[in-house]
DNA sequence: AAAAGGTTCAACCGCATCCAA
DNA sequence: CTTGGATGCGGTTGAACCTTT
């Protein structure tokens, strides 16, 4: 039956709006349920991923700042590829984003290495963060996840987020050097989405103004939400 | 202007873990 | 205690976009 077919691939704006609506309705936990009731032909998994990586209010858009990049490098060297854990230390950034950044970063490093040392086998104390990290058994040891150590987004994000002090306490291996906080700063490139302030129940009475509260920076949502309640009620 | 190569990022997959029945 | 469904995580892929030639 074609109707029961699971949709894959890129999400449409329509799907995004629909998902956002139902997440606001039911919360961001019961993904299978949301997938069903929303009528989206997506798996719960897919819905969760879309929400966490793209639709969640408070996600930062744009390039990582130098501070964030440095923090990722340092945390990676301490914890290994525990992306979700690292992401918790970078409010507004997703594990996926960090993972992608790390890939790019390691590639670049490798390329630069190649360039700078054509044939010399004896190397290198630089870029230690990469090589040592992947070899570091401690870094690869399973993080003990208890119920208090939940995903950043599960805890409501910044409201219960880390202060930089806490972050640096966690990164006790690394002196604070000259690294500055990764959020709360004033980096113009980064558009910390004010969606953090969103009020789920406001969706119920959403008009164009309210929709700006929820999707202030994503124009597609404006237009769709702006169409009014008929969009959802059909 | 077009083609080729490189980079970025969204999304999928499989496995691990959690948790309620 | 066991089991099965739901959720979370990390690795990987591929399309879209960007840069270089």
PDB file of N, CA, C and O (backbone and C1' of nucleotides) in Angstrom, chain A residues 8-9 11 42 45-46 49-50 96 100 104 145 147 150, chain B residues 6-19:
ATOM      1  N   UNK A   8      11.135   9.204   3.015  1.00  0.00           N
ATOM      2  CA  UNK A   8      12.540   9.435   3.373  1.00  0.00           C
ATOM      3  C   UNK A   8      13.045  10.654   2.616  1.00  0.00           C
ATOM      4  O   UNK A   8      12.356  11.210   1.794  1.00  0.00           O
ATOM      5  N   UNK A   9      14.251  11.017   2.934  1.00  0.00           N
ATOM      6  CA  UNK A   9      14.854  12.136   2.226  1.00  0.00           C
ATOM      7  C   UNK A   9      14.509  13.473   2.839  1.00  0.00           C
ATOM      8  O   UNK A   9      13.959  13.533   3.937  1.00  0.00           O
ATOM      9  N   UNK A  11      13.201  16.976   4.129  1.00  0.00           N
ATOM     10  CA  UNK A  11      11.904  17.379   4.637  1.00  0.00           C
ATOM     11  C   UNK A  11      11.392  18.597   3.874  1.00  0.00           C
ATOM     12  O   UNK A  11      12.156  19.491   3.521  1.00  0.00           O
ATOM     13  N   UNK A  42       6.564   9.664   8.231  1.00  0.00           N
ATOM     14  CA  UNK A  42       7.950   9.547   8.672  1.00  0.00           C
ATOM     15  C   UNK A  42       8.004   8.641   9.888  1.00  0.00           C
ATOM     16  O   UNK A  42       7.026   8.498  10.611  1.00  0.00           O
ATOM     17  N   UNK A  45      11.814   8.117  14.585  1.00  0.00           N
ATOM     18  CA  UNK A  45      13.239   8.417  14.563  1.00  0.00           C
ATOM     19  C   UNK A  45      13.545   9.636  13.688  1.00  0.00           C
ATOM     20  O   UNK A  45      14.278  10.536  14.064  1.00  0.00           O
ATOM     21  N   UNK A  46      12.977   9.581  12.510  1.00  0.00           N
ATOM     22  CA  UNK A  46      13.207  10.651  11.550  1.00  0.00           C
ATOM     23  C   UNK A  46      12.672  11.977  12.083  1.00  0.00           C
ATOM     24  O   UNK A  46      13.303  13.029  11.920  1.00  0.00           O
ATOM     25  N   UNK A  49      14.995  13.316  14.780  1.00  0.00           N
ATOM     26  CA  UNK A  49      16.217  13.849  14.199  1.00  0.00           C
ATOM     27  C   UNK A  49      15.974  15.230  13.591  1.00  0.00           C
ATOM     28  O   UNK A  49      16.766  16.152  13.764  1.00  0.00           O
ATOM     29  N   UNK A  50      14.879  15.333  12.878  1.00  0.00           N
ATOM     30  CA  UNK A  50      14.570  16.601  12.237  1.00  0.00           C
ATOM     31  C   UNK A  50      14.373  17.702  13.287  1.00  0.00           C
ATOM     32  O   UNK A  50      14.828  18.824  13.125  1.00  0.00           O
ATOM     33  N   UNK A  96      25.156  16.453  15.648  1.00  0.00           N
ATOM     34  CA  UNK A  96      25.395  16.286  14.215  1.00  0.00           C
ATOM     35  C   UNK A  96      26.296  17.386  13.670  1.00  0.00           C
ATOM     36  O   UNK A  96      27.222  17.140  12.895  1.00  0.00           O
ATOM     37  N   UNK A 100      29.986  16.896  12.169  1.00  0.00           N
ATOM     38  CA  UNK A 100      30.353  17.373  10.836  1.00  0.00           C
ATOM     39  C   UNK A 100      31.548  18.309  10.886  1.00  0.00           C
ATOM     40  O   UNK A 100      32.433  18.241  10.039  1.00  0.00           O
ATOM     41  N   UNK A 104      35.343  17.796   9.077  1.00  0.00           N
ATOM     42  CA  UNK A 104      35.986  18.822   8.267  1.00  0.00           C
ATOM     43  C   UNK A 104      37.341  19.196   8.854  1.00  0.00           C
ATOM     44  O   UNK A 104      38.340  19.311   8.145  1.00  0.00           O
ATOM     45  N   UNK A 145      25.901   7.130  31.329  1.00  0.00           N
ATOM     46  CA  UNK A 145      24.729   7.976  31.157  1.00  0.00           C
ATOM     47  C   UNK A 145      23.706   7.630  32.213  1.00  0.00           C
ATOM     48  O   UNK A 145      23.051   6.606  32.153  1.00  0.00           O
ATOM     49  N   UNK A 147      20.314   9.052  34.503  1.00  0.00           N
ATOM     50  CA  UNK A 147      19.125   9.775  34.090  1.00  0.00           C
ATOM     51  C   UNK A 147      19.260  11.263  34.272  1.00  0.00           C
ATOM     52  O   UNK A 147      18.499  12.026  33.710  1.00  0.00           O
ATOM     53  N   UNK A 150      21.140  13.964  30.737  1.00  0.00           N
ATOM     54  CA  UNK A 150      20.336  13.809  29.560  1.00  0.00           C
ATOM     55  C   UNK A 150      20.818  14.729  28.466  1.00  0.00           C
ATOM     56  O   UNK A 150      21.609  15.619  28.682  1.00  0.00           O
TER      57      UNK A 150
ATOM     58  P    DG B   6      39.584  17.026  -5.423  1.00  0.00           P
ATOM     59  O5'  DG B   6      38.777  18.049  -4.508  1.00  0.00           O
ATOM     60  C5'  DG B   6      39.115  19.438  -4.544  1.00  0.00           C
ATOM     61  C4'  DG B   6      38.349  20.181  -3.474  1.00  0.00           C
ATOM     62  C3'  DG B   6      38.255  19.456  -2.140  1.00  0.00           C
ATOM     63  O3'  DG B   6      38.463  20.412  -1.101  1.00  0.00           O
ATOM     64  C1'  DG B   6      36.077  19.894  -2.952  1.00  0.00           C
ATOM     65  P    DT B   7      38.372  19.996   0.413  1.00  0.00           P
ATOM     66  O5'  DT B   7      36.916  20.513   0.813  1.00  0.00           O
ATOM     67  C5'  DT B   7      36.589  21.879   0.535  1.00  0.00           C
ATOM     68  C4'  DT B   7      35.214  22.195   1.100  1.00  0.00           C
ATOM     69  C3'  DT B   7      34.973  21.686   2.525  1.00  0.00           C
ATOM     70  O3'  DT B   7      34.483  22.776   3.282  1.00  0.00           O
ATOM     71  C1'  DT B   7      33.223  20.970   1.070  1.00  0.00           C
ATOM     72  P    DT B   8      34.175  22.601   4.824  1.00  0.00           P
ATOM     73  O5'  DT B   8      32.580  22.538   4.790  1.00  0.00           O
ATOM     74  C5'  DT B   8      31.888  23.471   3.972  1.00  0.00           C
ATOM     75  C4'  DT B   8      30.397  23.195   4.033  1.00  0.00           C
ATOM     76  C3'  DT B   8      29.868  22.854   5.425  1.00  0.00           C
ATOM     77  O3'  DT B   8      28.707  23.629   5.641  1.00  0.00           O
ATOM     78  C1'  DT B   8      29.223  21.180   3.876  1.00  0.00           C
ATOM     79  P    DC B   9      28.062  23.745   7.066  1.00  0.00           P
ATOM     80  O5'  DC B   9      26.805  22.790   6.893  1.00  0.00           O
ATOM     81  C5'  DC B   9      25.950  22.981   5.764  1.00  0.00           C
ATOM     82  C4'  DC B   9      24.947  21.853   5.685  1.00  0.00           C
ATOM     83  C3'  DC B   9      24.359  21.420   7.024  1.00  0.00           C
ATOM     84  O3'  DC B   9      22.975  21.214   6.830  1.00  0.00           O
ATOM     85  C1'  DC B   9      25.246  19.553   5.919  1.00  0.00           C
ATOM     86  P    DA B  10      21.997  21.375   8.027  1.00  0.00           P
ATOM     87  O5'  DA B  10      20.833  20.407   7.547  1.00  0.00           O
ATOM     88  C5'  DA B  10      20.425  20.446   6.192  1.00  0.00           C
ATOM     89  C4'  DA B  10      19.980  19.068   5.748  1.00  0.00           C
ATOM     90  C3'  DA B  10      19.011  18.380   6.699  1.00  0.00           C
ATOM     91  O3'  DA B  10      17.987  17.796   5.925  1.00  0.00           O
ATOM     92  C1'  DA B  10      20.904  17.003   6.353  1.00  0.00           C
ATOM     93  P    DA B  11      16.737  17.176   6.604  1.00  0.00           P
ATOM     94  O5'  DA B  11      17.066  15.622   6.543  1.00  0.00           O
ATOM     95  C5'  DA B  11      17.291  15.018   5.280  1.00  0.00           C
ATOM     96  C4'  DA B  11      17.826  13.628   5.480  1.00  0.00           C
ATOM     97  C3'  DA B  11      17.040  12.761   6.475  1.00  0.00           C
ATOM     98  O3'  DA B  11      16.478  11.676   5.787  1.00  0.00           O
ATOM     99  C1'  DA B  11      19.393  12.575   6.791  1.00  0.00           C
ATOM    100  P    DC B  12      15.598  10.599   6.523  1.00  0.00           P
ATOM    101  O5'  DC B  12      16.539   9.308   6.426  1.00  0.00           O
ATOM    102  C5'  DC B  12      17.127   8.968   5.182  1.00  0.00           C
ATOM    103  C4'  DC B  12      18.118   7.832   5.384  1.00  0.00           C
ATOM    104  C3'  DC B  12      17.575   6.686   6.222  1.00  0.00           C
ATOM    105  O3'  DC B  12      17.775   5.449   5.560  1.00  0.00           O
ATOM    106  C1'  DC B  12      19.628   7.491   7.131  1.00  0.00           C
ATOM    107  P    DC B  13      17.198   4.124   6.146  1.00  0.00           P
ATOM    108  O5'  DC B  13      18.462   3.494   6.881  1.00  0.00           O
ATOM    109  C5'  DC B  13      19.697   3.373   6.171  1.00  0.00           C
ATOM    110  C4'  DC B  13      20.710   2.690   7.073  1.00  0.00           C
ATOM    111  C3'  DC B  13      20.114   1.567   7.912  1.00  0.00           C
ATOM    112  O3'  DC B  13      20.913   0.409   7.805  1.00  0.00           O
ATOM    113  C1'  DC B  13      21.189   3.187   9.307  1.00  0.00           C
ATOM    114  P    DG B  14      20.339  -0.985   8.349  1.00  0.00           P
ATOM    115  O5'  DG B  14      21.295  -1.249   9.603  1.00  0.00           O
ATOM    116  C5'  DG B  14      22.685  -1.013   9.476  1.00  0.00           C
ATOM    117  C4'  DG B  14      23.322  -1.036  10.854  1.00  0.00           C
ATOM    118  C3'  DG B  14      22.807  -2.127  11.774  1.00  0.00           C
ATOM    119  O3'  DG B  14      23.905  -2.680  12.462  1.00  0.00           O
ATOM    120  C1'  DG B  14      22.478  -0.025  12.785  1.00  0.00           C
ATOM    121  P    DC B  15      23.699  -3.971  13.365  1.00  0.00           P
ATOM    122  O5'  DC B  15      24.090  -3.420  14.801  1.00  0.00           O
ATOM    123  C5'  DC B  15      25.280  -2.633  14.938  1.00  0.00           C
ATOM    124  C4'  DC B  15      25.217  -1.863  16.232  1.00  0.00           C
ATOM    125  C3'  DC B  15      24.838  -2.718  17.450  1.00  0.00           C
ATOM    126  O3'  DC B  15      25.823  -2.513  18.451  1.00  0.00           O
ATOM    127  C1'  DC B  15      23.503  -0.746  17.337  1.00  0.00           C
ATOM    128  P    DA B  16      25.680  -3.243  19.845  1.00  0.00           P
ATOM    129  O5'  DA B  16      25.205  -2.043  20.785  1.00  0.00           O
ATOM    130  C5'  DA B  16      25.913  -0.806  20.719  1.00  0.00           C
ATOM    131  C4'  DA B  16      25.410   0.132  21.793  1.00  0.00           C
ATOM    132  C3'  DA B  16      25.133  -0.526  23.144  1.00  0.00           C
ATOM    133  O3'  DA B  16      25.574   0.371  24.160  1.00  0.00           O
ATOM    134  C1'  DA B  16      23.137   0.427  22.300  1.00  0.00           C
ATOM    135  P    DT B  17      25.482  -0.084  25.694  1.00  0.00           P
ATOM    136  O5'  DT B  17      24.172   0.673  26.200  1.00  0.00           O
ATOM    137  C5'  DT B  17      24.052   2.067  25.948  1.00  0.00           C
ATOM    138  C4'  DT B  17      22.680   2.538  26.379  1.00  0.00           C
ATOM    139  C3'  DT B  17      22.229   1.996  27.738  1.00  0.00           C
ATOM    140  O3'  DT B  17      21.935   3.117  28.559  1.00  0.00           O
ATOM    141  C1'  DT B  17      20.534   1.751  26.086  1.00  0.00           C
ATOM    142  P    DC B  18      21.482   2.921  30.043  1.00  0.00           P
ATOM    143  O5'  DC B  18      19.928   3.251  29.916  1.00  0.00           O
ATOM    144  C5'  DC B  18      19.543   4.395  29.156  1.00  0.00           C
ATOM    145  C4'  DC B  18      18.034   4.471  29.084  1.00  0.00           C
ATOM    146  C3'  DC B  18      17.313   4.160  30.389  1.00  0.00           C
ATOM    147  O3'  DC B  18      16.300   5.133  30.565  1.00  0.00           O
ATOM    148  C1'  DC B  18      16.500   2.748  28.687  1.00  0.00           C
ATOM    149  P    DC B  19      15.654   5.386  31.960  1.00  0.00           P
ATOM    150  O5'  DC B  19      14.227   4.705  31.783  1.00  0.00           O
ATOM    151  C5'  DC B  19      13.500   4.942  30.574  1.00  0.00           C
ATOM    152  C4'  DC B  19      12.293   4.025  30.525  1.00  0.00           C
ATOM    153  C3'  DC B  19      11.735   3.622  31.891  1.00  0.00           C
ATOM    154  O3'  DC B  19      10.332   3.631  31.818  1.00  0.00           O
ATOM    155  C1'  DC B  19      12.200   1.707  30.639  1.00  0.00           C
TER     156       DC B  19
END
